[in-house]
Amino acid sequence: MAEQEDSGFPILGCLIFAGAAVVLLGALLVVGRILGPRAVKRQRAARVESMFDSAKGRSSAYVFMEAGVIKKLSEDEESVEELVELNLSSIDFHGVDMTPASKLSKLKTIHAYDCTDIEDLLSALQGSTSLEELSFDSMLLSDEGIQLLATFPNLKKVYFTYIADKKRVDQLRATIPNVVVEVEETD
């Protein structure tokens, strides 16, 4: 009989341990949900600050994944005076207010690689007299984006590494007839 009493105790201990583990896991999930977004925001802010610090006051800036860096450059007097070239990579401009970018009045060249909704940036820069060259790699412009190119009065060259088809190239050349249009590849 003593054996039967002992065999019940390990089962009860396992049940208590499993229950405590479930409660602890639940508490960790709740804490993770609360602190997770804050941690992501802190990391993003630190990335933006780091990229801004390395680009601040330079004539050429490389911005990877963070549209916020462009906004910070636009708000920095030294950068507004010095920045003539932007190299952008993998930035999603969707829903980001790029209005401050219009302050980048000396910007001559933009190279963009794999950016989403770059039309939002082009719209903010609309009418810029300093822009002379734009290049787009691994991305397409919407009809609106192509129309925005015509708003840059001193634009001299537009370069695409890929455009969906010859009709788009023809549309681009018809929209900006006085601009050199280079296309590396079409279907």
mmCIF file with all atom_site columns, C-alpha atoms in Angstrom:
data_model
loop_
_atom_site.group_PDB
_atom_site.id
_atom_site.type_symbol
_atom_site.label_atom_id
_atom_site.label_alt_id
_atom_site.label_comp_id
_atom_site.label_asym_id
_atom_site.label_entity_id
_atom_site.label_seq_id
_atom_site.pdbx_PDB_ins_code
_atom_site.Cartn_x
_atom_site.Cartn_y
_atom_site.Cartn_z
_atom_site.occupancy
_atom_site.B_iso_or_equiv
_atom_site.pdbx_formal_charge
_atom_site.auth_seq_id
_atom_site.auth_comp_id
_atom_site.auth_asym_id
_atom_site.auth_atom_id
_atom_site.pdbx_PDB_model_num
ATOM 1   C CA . MET A 1 1   ? 0.000  0.000  0.000   1.00 0.00 ? 1   MET A CA 1
ATOM 2   C CA . ALA A 1 2   ? 2.856  2.353  0.693   1.00 0.00 ? 2   ALA A CA 1
ATOM 3   C CA . GLU A 1 3   ? 3.855  2.047  -2.959  1.00 0.00 ? 3   GLU A CA 1
ATOM 4   C CA . GLN A 1 4   ? 0.458  3.314  -4.138  1.00 0.00 ? 4   GLN A CA 1
ATOM 5   C CA . GLU A 1 5   ? 0.640  6.407  -1.920  1.00 0.00 ? 5   GLU A CA 1
ATOM 6   C CA . ASP A 1 6   ? 4.125  7.285  -3.228  1.00 0.00 ? 6   ASP A CA 1
ATOM 7   C CA . SER A 1 7   ? 3.082  6.900  -6.882  1.00 0.00 ? 7   SER A CA 1
ATOM 8   C CA . GLY A 1 8   ? 0.367  9.591  -6.485  1.00 0.00 ? 8   GLY A CA 1
ATOM 9   C CA . PHE A 1 9   ? 2.777  12.186 -5.204  1.00 0.00 ? 9   PHE A CA 1
ATOM 10  C CA . PRO A 1 10  ? 4.959  12.439 -8.374  1.00 0.00 ? 10  PRO A CA 1
ATOM 11  C CA . ILE A 1 11  ? 1.818  12.933 -10.492 1.00 0.00 ? 11  ILE A CA 1
ATOM 12  C CA . LEU A 1 12  ? 0.588  15.713 -8.210  1.00 0.00 ? 12  LEU A CA 1
ATOM 13  C CA . GLY A 1 13  ? 4.059  17.333 -8.253  1.00 0.00 ? 13  GLY A CA 1
ATOM 14  C CA . CYS A 1 14  ? 4.153  17.178 -12.044 1.00 0.00 ? 14  CYS A CA 1
ATOM 15  C CA . LEU A 1 15  ? 0.701  18.765 -12.263 1.00 0.00 ? 15  LEU A CA 1
ATOM 16  C CA . ILE A 1 16  ? 1.730  21.583 -9.931  1.00 0.00 ? 16  ILE A CA 1
ATOM 17  C CA . PHE A 1 17  ? 4.978  22.099 -11.865 1.00 0.00 ? 17  PHE A CA 1
ATOM 18  C CA . ALA A 1 18  ? 3.121  22.131 -15.228 1.00 0.00 ? 18  ALA A CA 1
ATOM 19  C CA . GLY A 1 19  ? 0.553  24.592 -13.866 1.00 0.00 ? 19  GLY A CA 1
ATOM 20  C CA . ALA A 1 20  ? 3.284  26.896 -12.573 1.00 0.00 ? 20  ALA A CA 1
ATOM 21  C CA . ALA A 1 21  ? 5.073  26.695 -15.950 1.00 0.00 ? 21  ALA A CA 1
ATOM 22  C CA . VAL A 1 22  ? 1.854  27.667 -17.779 1.00 0.00 ? 22  VAL A CA 1
ATOM 23  C CA . VAL A 1 23  ? 1.295  30.614 -15.424 1.00 0.00 ? 23  VAL A CA 1
ATOM 24  C CA . LEU A 1 24  ? 4.933  31.742 -15.840 1.00 0.00 ? 24  LEU A CA 1
ATOM 25  C CA . LEU A 1 25  ? 4.759  31.405 -19.633 1.00 0.00 ? 25  LEU A CA 1
ATOM 26  C CA . GLY A 1 26  ? 1.535  33.415 -19.687 1.00 0.00 ? 26  GLY A CA 1
ATOM 27  C CA . ALA A 1 27  ? 3.114  36.146 -17.576 1.00 0.00 ? 27  ALA A CA 1
ATOM 28  C CA . LEU A 1 28  ? 6.130  36.271 -19.899 1.00 0.00 ? 28  LEU A CA 1
ATOM 29  C CA . LEU A 1 29  ? 3.864  36.585 -22.934 1.00 0.00 ? 29  LEU A CA 1
ATOM 30  C CA . VAL A 1 30  ? 1.958  39.468 -21.329 1.00 0.00 ? 30  VAL A CA 1
ATOM 31  C CA . VAL A 1 31  ? 5.206  41.260 -20.431 1.00 0.00 ? 31  VAL A CA 1
ATOM 32  C CA . GLY A 1 32  ? 6.524  40.617 -23.970 1.00 0.00 ? 32  GLY A CA 1
ATOM 33  C CA . ARG A 1 33  ? 3.406  42.135 -25.520 1.00 0.00 ? 33  ARG A CA 1
ATOM 34  C CA . ILE A 1 34  ? 3.702  45.206 -23.349 1.00 0.00 ? 34  ILE A CA 1
ATOM 35  C CA . LEU A 1 35  ? 7.453  45.749 -23.695 1.00 0.00 ? 35  LEU A CA 1
ATOM 36  C CA . GLY A 1 36  ? 7.869  44.377 -27.248 1.00 0.00 ? 36  GLY A CA 1
ATOM 37  C CA . PRO A 1 37  ? 6.556  47.409 -29.175 1.00 0.00 ? 37  PRO A CA 1
ATOM 38  C CA . ARG A 1 38  ? 8.536  49.778 -26.962 1.00 0.00 ? 38  ARG A CA 1
ATOM 39  C CA . ALA A 1 39  ? 11.707 47.809 -27.562 1.00 0.00 ? 39  ALA A CA 1
ATOM 40  C CA . VAL A 1 40  ? 11.112 47.840 -31.329 1.00 0.00 ? 40  VAL A CA 1
ATOM 41  C CA . LYS A 1 41  ? 10.539 51.618 -31.244 1.00 0.00 ? 41  LYS A CA 1
ATOM 42  C CA . ARG A 1 42  ? 13.729 52.108 -29.221 1.00 0.00 ? 42  ARG A CA 1
ATOM 43  C CA . GLN A 1 43  ? 15.738 49.979 -31.654 1.00 0.00 ? 43  GLN A CA 1
ATOM 44  C CA . ARG A 1 44  ? 14.316 51.842 -34.659 1.00 0.00 ? 44  ARG A CA 1
ATOM 45  C CA . ALA A 1 45  ? 15.034 55.221 -33.043 1.00 0.00 ? 45  ALA A CA 1
ATOM 46  C CA . ALA A 1 46  ? 18.597 54.118 -32.300 1.00 0.00 ? 46  ALA A CA 1
ATOM 47  C CA . ARG A 1 47  ? 19.057 52.989 -35.951 1.00 0.00 ? 47  ARG A CA 1
ATOM 48  C CA . VAL A 1 48  ? 17.706 56.299 -37.251 1.00 0.00 ? 48  VAL A CA 1
ATOM 49  C CA . GLU A 1 49  ? 19.962 58.265 -34.893 1.00 0.00 ? 49  GLU A CA 1
ATOM 50  C CA . SER A 1 50  ? 23.024 56.215 -35.855 1.00 0.00 ? 50  SER A CA 1
ATOM 51  C CA . MET A 1 51  ? 22.422 56.633 -39.600 1.00 0.00 ? 51  MET A CA 1
ATOM 52  C CA . PHE A 1 52  ? 21.712 60.334 -39.133 1.00 0.00 ? 52  PHE A CA 1
ATOM 53  C CA . ASP A 1 53  ? 24.948 60.805 -37.152 1.00 0.00 ? 53  ASP A CA 1
ATOM 54  C CA . SER A 1 54  ? 26.974 59.173 -39.938 1.00 0.00 ? 54  SER A CA 1
ATOM 55  C CA . ALA A 1 55  ? 25.264 61.235 -42.674 1.00 0.00 ? 55  ALA A CA 1
ATOM 56  C CA . LYS A 1 56  ? 24.941 64.583 -40.892 1.00 0.00 ? 56  LYS A CA 1
ATOM 57  C CA . GLY A 1 57  ? 26.701 67.434 -42.680 1.00 0.00 ? 57  GLY A CA 1
ATOM 58  C CA . ARG A 1 58  ? 28.038 65.245 -45.480 1.00 0.00 ? 58  ARG A CA 1
ATOM 59  C CA . SER A 1 59  ? 27.528 65.809 -49.194 1.00 0.00 ? 59  SER A CA 1
ATOM 60  C CA . SER A 1 60  ? 26.461 62.206 -49.745 1.00 0.00 ? 60  SER A CA 1
ATOM 61  C CA . ALA A 1 61  ? 24.244 60.130 -47.477 1.00 0.00 ? 61  ALA A CA 1
ATOM 62  C CA . TYR A 1 62  ? 23.321 56.456 -47.481 1.00 0.00 ? 62  TYR A CA 1
ATOM 63  C CA . VAL A 1 63  ? 19.971 55.614 -45.905 1.00 0.00 ? 63  VAL A CA 1
ATOM 64  C CA . PHE A 1 64  ? 18.940 51.992 -45.350 1.00 0.00 ? 64  PHE A CA 1
ATOM 65  C CA . MET A 1 65  ? 15.366 51.053 -44.409 1.00 0.00 ? 65  MET A CA 1
ATOM 66  C CA . GLU A 1 66  ? 14.547 54.195 -42.404 1.00 0.00 ? 66  GLU A CA 1
ATOM 67  C CA . ALA A 1 67  ? 12.672 57.124 -43.969 1.00 0.00 ? 67  ALA A CA 1
ATOM 68  C CA . GLY A 1 68  ? 13.046 58.927 -40.651 1.00 0.00 ? 68  GLY A CA 1
ATOM 69  C CA . VAL A 1 69  ? 16.706 59.623 -41.451 1.00 0.00 ? 69  VAL A CA 1
ATOM 70  C CA . ILE A 1 70  ? 15.668 61.734 -44.439 1.00 0.00 ? 70  ILE A CA 1
ATOM 71  C CA . LYS A 1 71  ? 13.350 63.729 -42.196 1.00 0.00 ? 71  LYS A CA 1
ATOM 72  C CA . LYS A 1 72  ? 16.167 64.317 -39.677 1.00 0.00 ? 72  LYS A CA 1
ATOM 73  C CA . LEU A 1 73  ? 18.555 65.401 -42.450 1.00 0.00 ? 73  LEU A CA 1
ATOM 74  C CA . SER A 1 74  ? 15.871 67.822 -43.665 1.00 0.00 ? 74  SER A CA 1
ATOM 75  C CA . GLU A 1 75  ? 15.685 69.379 -40.215 1.00 0.00 ? 75  GLU A CA 1
ATOM 76  C CA . ASP A 1 76  ? 19.449 69.768 -39.792 1.00 0.00 ? 76  ASP A CA 1
ATOM 77  C CA . GLU A 1 77  ? 20.732 73.106 -41.180 1.00 0.00 ? 77  GLU A CA 1
ATOM 78  C CA . GLU A 1 78  ? 24.215 71.788 -41.912 1.00 0.00 ? 78  GLU A CA 1
ATOM 79  C CA . SER A 1 79  ? 22.838 68.797 -43.844 1.00 0.00 ? 79  SER A CA 1
ATOM 80  C CA . VAL A 1 80  ? 20.413 70.995 -45.789 1.00 0.00 ? 80  VAL A CA 1
ATOM 81  C CA . GLU A 1 81  ? 23.395 73.074 -46.951 1.00 0.00 ? 81  GLU A CA 1
ATOM 82  C CA . GLU A 1 82  ? 25.741 70.158 -47.729 1.00 0.00 ? 82  GLU A CA 1
ATOM 83  C CA . LEU A 1 83  ? 23.635 67.236 -48.951 1.00 0.00 ? 83  LEU A CA 1
ATOM 84  C CA . VAL A 1 84  ? 23.741 66.802 -52.737 1.00 0.00 ? 84  VAL A CA 1
ATOM 85  C CA . GLU A 1 85  ? 23.367 63.016 -53.071 1.00 0.00 ? 85  GLU A CA 1
ATOM 86  C CA . LEU A 1 86  ? 21.049 60.509 -51.413 1.00 0.00 ? 86  LEU A CA 1
ATOM 87  C CA . ASN A 1 87  ? 21.496 56.753 -51.714 1.00 0.00 ? 87  ASN A CA 1
ATOM 88  C CA . LEU A 1 88  ? 18.363 54.972 -50.537 1.00 0.00 ? 88  LEU A CA 1
ATOM 89  C CA . SER A 1 89  ? 17.927 51.264 -49.972 1.00 0.00 ? 89  SER A CA 1
ATOM 90  C CA . SER A 1 90  ? 14.910 49.179 -48.994 1.00 0.00 ? 90  SER A CA 1
ATOM 91  C CA . ILE A 1 91  ? 12.843 52.051 -47.605 1.00 0.00 ? 91  ILE A CA 1
ATOM 92  C CA . ASP A 1 92  ? 9.069  51.821 -47.353 1.00 0.00 ? 92  ASP A CA 1
ATOM 93  C CA . PHE A 1 93  ? 7.783  55.372 -47.755 1.00 0.00 ? 93  PHE A CA 1
ATOM 94  C CA . HIS A 1 94  ? 4.134  54.336 -47.494 1.00 0.00 ? 94  HIS A CA 1
ATOM 95  C CA . GLY A 1 95  ? 2.309  56.525 -45.010 1.00 0.00 ? 95  GLY A CA 1
ATOM 96  C CA . VAL A 1 96  ? 5.430  58.479 -44.006 1.00 0.00 ? 96  VAL A CA 1
ATOM 97  C CA . ASP A 1 97  ? 5.145  62.269 -44.149 1.00 0.00 ? 97  ASP A CA 1
ATOM 98  C CA . MET A 1 98  ? 8.036  63.249 -46.386 1.00 0.00 ? 98  MET A CA 1
ATOM 99  C CA . THR A 1 99  ? 7.097  66.953 -46.556 1.00 0.00 ? 99  THR A CA 1
ATOM 100 C CA . PRO A 1 100 ? 10.295 67.985 -44.677 1.00 0.00 ? 100 PRO A CA 1
ATOM 101 C CA . ALA A 1 101 ? 12.359 66.555 -47.572 1.00 0.00 ? 101 ALA A CA 1
ATOM 102 C CA . SER A 1 102 ? 11.419 69.632 -49.599 1.00 0.00 ? 102 SER A CA 1
ATOM 103 C CA . LYS A 1 103 ? 14.002 71.527 -47.486 1.00 0.00 ? 103 LYS A CA 1
ATOM 104 C CA . LEU A 1 104 ? 16.815 69.545 -49.162 1.00 0.00 ? 104 LEU A CA 1
ATOM 105 C CA . SER A 1 105 ? 17.240 72.323 -51.693 1.00 0.00 ? 105 SER A CA 1
ATOM 106 C CA . LYS A 1 106 ? 20.757 71.382 -52.856 1.00 0.00 ? 106 LYS A CA 1
ATOM 107 C CA . LEU A 1 107 ? 19.972 67.734 -53.572 1.00 0.00 ? 107 LEU A CA 1
ATOM 108 C CA . LYS A 1 108 ? 21.176 66.891 -57.105 1.00 0.00 ? 108 LYS A CA 1
ATOM 109 C CA . THR A 1 109 ? 21.132 63.096 -57.208 1.00 0.00 ? 109 THR A CA 1
ATOM 110 C CA . ILE A 1 110 ? 18.990 60.323 -55.771 1.00 0.00 ? 110 ILE A CA 1
ATOM 111 C CA . HIS A 1 111 ? 19.828 56.645 -56.205 1.00 0.00 ? 111 HIS A CA 1
ATOM 112 C CA . ALA A 1 112 ? 17.039 54.381 -54.958 1.00 0.00 ? 112 ALA A CA 1
ATOM 113 C CA . TYR A 1 113 ? 17.219 50.621 -54.620 1.00 0.00 ? 113 TYR A CA 1
ATOM 114 C CA . ASP A 1 114 ? 14.184 48.461 -53.824 1.00 0.00 ? 114 ASP A CA 1
ATOM 115 C CA . CYS A 1 115 ? 12.120 51.227 -52.204 1.00 0.00 ? 115 CYS A CA 1
ATOM 116 C CA . THR A 1 116 ? 8.336  51.082 -51.816 1.00 0.00 ? 116 THR A CA 1
ATOM 117 C CA . ASP A 1 117 ? 6.101  54.063 -52.565 1.00 0.00 ? 117 ASP A CA 1
ATOM 118 C CA . ILE A 1 118 ? 9.010  56.322 -53.509 1.00 0.00 ? 118 ILE A CA 1
ATOM 119 C CA . GLU A 1 119 ? 6.378  58.503 -55.142 1.00 0.00 ? 119 GLU A CA 1
ATOM 120 C CA . ASP A 1 120 ? 5.781  59.927 -51.643 1.00 0.00 ? 120 ASP A CA 1
ATOM 121 C CA . LEU A 1 121 ? 9.359  61.228 -51.597 1.00 0.00 ? 121 LEU A CA 1
ATOM 122 C CA . LEU A 1 122 ? 9.174  62.468 -55.202 1.00 0.00 ? 122 LEU A CA 1
ATOM 123 C CA . SER A 1 123 ? 5.949  64.283 -54.359 1.00 0.00 ? 123 SER A CA 1
ATOM 124 C CA . ALA A 1 124 ? 7.631  66.040 -51.427 1.00 0.00 ? 124 ALA A CA 1
ATOM 125 C CA . LEU A 1 125 ? 10.490 67.096 -53.708 1.00 0.00 ? 125 LEU A CA 1
ATOM 126 C CA . GLN A 1 126 ? 8.132  68.120 -56.513 1.00 0.00 ? 126 GLN A CA 1
ATOM 127 C CA . GLY A 1 127 ? 9.374  71.180 -58.406 1.00 0.00 ? 127 GLY A CA 1
ATOM 128 C CA . SER A 1 128 ? 12.909 70.977 -56.994 1.00 0.00 ? 128 SER A CA 1
ATOM 129 C CA . THR A 1 129 ? 15.232 72.960 -59.230 1.00 0.00 ? 129 THR A CA 1
ATOM 130 C CA . SER A 1 130 ? 18.372 71.258 -57.930 1.00 0.00 ? 130 SER A CA 1
ATOM 131 C CA . LEU A 1 131 ? 17.532 67.646 -58.877 1.00 0.00 ? 131 LEU A CA 1
ATOM 132 C CA . GLU A 1 132 ? 19.495 66.600 -61.954 1.00 0.00 ? 132 GLU A CA 1
ATOM 133 C CA . GLU A 1 133 ? 19.727 62.812 -61.791 1.00 0.00 ? 133 GLU A CA 1
ATOM 134 C CA . LEU A 1 134 ? 17.518 60.005 -60.511 1.00 0.00 ? 134 LEU A CA 1
ATOM 135 C CA . SER A 1 135 ? 18.176 56.285 -60.646 1.00 0.00 ? 135 SER A CA 1
ATOM 136 C CA . PHE A 1 136 ? 15.803 53.493 -59.714 1.00 0.00 ? 136 PHE A CA 1
ATOM 137 C CA . ASP A 1 137 ? 17.032 49.935 -59.224 1.00 0.00 ? 137 ASP A CA 1
ATOM 138 C CA . SER A 1 138 ? 14.770 46.920 -58.693 1.00 0.00 ? 138 SER A CA 1
ATOM 139 C CA . MET A 1 139 ? 11.613 48.987 -58.489 1.00 0.00 ? 139 MET A CA 1
ATOM 140 C CA . LEU A 1 140 ? 8.898  50.395 -60.687 1.00 0.00 ? 140 LEU A CA 1
ATOM 141 C CA . LEU A 1 141 ? 7.266  53.796 -60.674 1.00 0.00 ? 141 LEU A CA 1
ATOM 142 C CA . SER A 1 142 ? 3.518  54.182 -60.842 1.00 0.00 ? 142 SER A CA 1
ATOM 143 C CA . ASP A 1 143 ? 1.935  56.407 -63.493 1.00 0.00 ? 143 ASP A CA 1
ATOM 144 C CA . GLU A 1 144 ? 1.838  59.122 -60.827 1.00 0.00 ? 144 GLU A CA 1
ATOM 145 C CA . GLY A 1 145 ? 5.557  58.648 -60.207 1.00 0.00 ? 145 GLY A CA 1
ATOM 146 C CA . ILE A 1 146 ? 6.350  59.003 -63.887 1.00 0.00 ? 146 ILE A CA 1
ATOM 147 C CA . GLN A 1 147 ? 4.288  62.205 -64.003 1.00 0.00 ? 147 GLN A CA 1
ATOM 148 C CA . LEU A 1 148 ? 6.173  63.546 -60.974 1.00 0.00 ? 148 LEU A CA 1
ATOM 149 C CA . LEU A 1 149 ? 9.451  63.253 -62.887 1.00 0.00 ? 149 LEU A CA 1
ATOM 150 C CA . ALA A 1 150 ? 8.190  65.982 -65.230 1.00 0.00 ? 150 ALA A CA 1
ATOM 151 C CA . THR A 1 151 ? 8.000  68.430 -62.286 1.00 0.00 ? 151 THR A CA 1
ATOM 152 C CA . PHE A 1 152 ? 11.786 68.638 -61.913 1.00 0.00 ? 152 PHE A CA 1
ATOM 153 C CA . PRO A 1 153 ? 12.792 71.436 -64.306 1.00 0.00 ? 153 PRO A CA 1
ATOM 154 C CA . ASN A 1 154 ? 16.549 70.719 -64.296 1.00 0.00 ? 154 ASN A CA 1
ATOM 155 C CA . LEU A 1 155 ? 16.349 66.931 -64.436 1.00 0.00 ? 155 LEU A CA 1
ATOM 156 C CA . LYS A 1 156 ? 18.954 65.713 -66.935 1.00 0.00 ? 156 LYS A CA 1
ATOM 157 C CA . LYS A 1 157 ? 19.067 61.951 -66.517 1.00 0.00 ? 157 LYS A CA 1
ATOM 158 C CA . VAL A 1 158 ? 16.844 59.131 -65.279 1.00 0.00 ? 158 VAL A CA 1
ATOM 159 C CA . TYR A 1 159 ? 18.209 55.616 -65.018 1.00 0.00 ? 159 TYR A CA 1
ATOM 160 C CA . PHE A 1 160 ? 16.273 52.401 -64.453 1.00 0.00 ? 160 PHE A CA 1
ATOM 161 C CA . THR A 1 161 ? 17.762 48.945 -64.091 1.00 0.00 ? 161 THR A CA 1
ATOM 162 C CA . TYR A 1 162 ? 14.368 47.456 -64.810 1.00 0.00 ? 162 TYR A CA 1
ATOM 163 C CA . ILE A 1 163 ? 11.074 48.602 -66.315 1.00 0.00 ? 163 ILE A CA 1
ATOM 164 C CA . ALA A 1 164 ? 8.203  46.190 -66.852 1.00 0.00 ? 164 ALA A CA 1
ATOM 165 C CA . ASP A 1 165 ? 7.841  46.653 -70.613 1.00 0.00 ? 165 ASP A CA 1
ATOM 166 C CA . LYS A 1 166 ? 8.646  48.816 -73.634 1.00 0.00 ? 166 LYS A CA 1
ATOM 167 C CA . LYS A 1 167 ? 5.329  50.687 -73.306 1.00 0.00 ? 167 LYS A CA 1
ATOM 168 C CA . ARG A 1 168 ? 6.445  52.010 -69.906 1.00 0.00 ? 168 ARG A CA 1
ATOM 169 C CA . VAL A 1 169 ? 9.758  53.146 -71.410 1.00 0.00 ? 169 VAL A CA 1
ATOM 170 C CA . ASP A 1 170 ? 7.871  54.930 -74.192 1.00 0.00 ? 170 ASP A CA 1
ATOM 171 C CA . GLN A 1 171 ? 5.539  56.527 -71.627 1.00 0.00 ? 171 GLN A CA 1
ATOM 172 C CA . LEU A 1 172 ? 8.534  57.672 -69.593 1.00 0.00 ? 172 LEU A CA 1
ATOM 173 C CA . ARG A 1 173 ? 10.288 59.188 -72.618 1.00 0.00 ? 173 ARG A CA 1
ATOM 174 C CA . ALA A 1 174 ? 7.093  60.930 -73.747 1.00 0.00 ? 174 ALA A CA 1
ATOM 175 C CA . THR A 1 175 ? 6.566  62.382 -70.247 1.00 0.00 ? 175 THR A CA 1
ATOM 176 C CA . ILE A 1 176 ? 10.116 63.750 -69.929 1.00 0.00 ? 176 ILE A CA 1
ATOM 177 C CA . PRO A 1 177 ? 11.259 64.257 -73.552 1.00 0.00 ? 177 PRO A CA 1
ATOM 178 C CA . ASN A 1 178 ? 14.238 66.515 -72.703 1.00 0.00 ? 178 ASN A CA 1
ATOM 179 C CA . VAL A 1 179 ? 15.715 64.093 -70.185 1.00 0.00 ? 179 VAL A CA 1
ATOM 180 C CA . VAL A 1 180 ? 18.158 61.292 -70.995 1.00 0.00 ? 180 VAL A CA 1
ATOM 181 C CA . VAL A 1 181 ? 16.391 58.046 -70.104 1.00 0.00 ? 181 VAL A CA 1
ATOM 182 C CA . GLU A 1 182 ? 18.562 54.969 -69.703 1.00 0.00 ? 182 GLU A CA 1
ATOM 183 C CA . VAL A 1 183 ? 17.036 51.565 -69.132 1.00 0.00 ? 183 VAL A CA 1
ATOM 184 C CA . GLU A 1 184 ? 19.242 48.577 -68.480 1.00 0.00 ? 184 GLU A CA 1
ATOM 185 C CA . GLU A 1 185 ? 16.603 45.876 -68.877 1.00 0.00 ? 185 GLU A CA 1
ATOM 186 C CA . THR A 1 186 ? 13.010 45.363 -69.995 1.00 0.00 ? 186 THR A CA 1
ATOM 187 C CA . ASP A 1 187 ? 10.857 42.301 -70.587 1.00 0.00 ? 187 ASP A CA 1
#
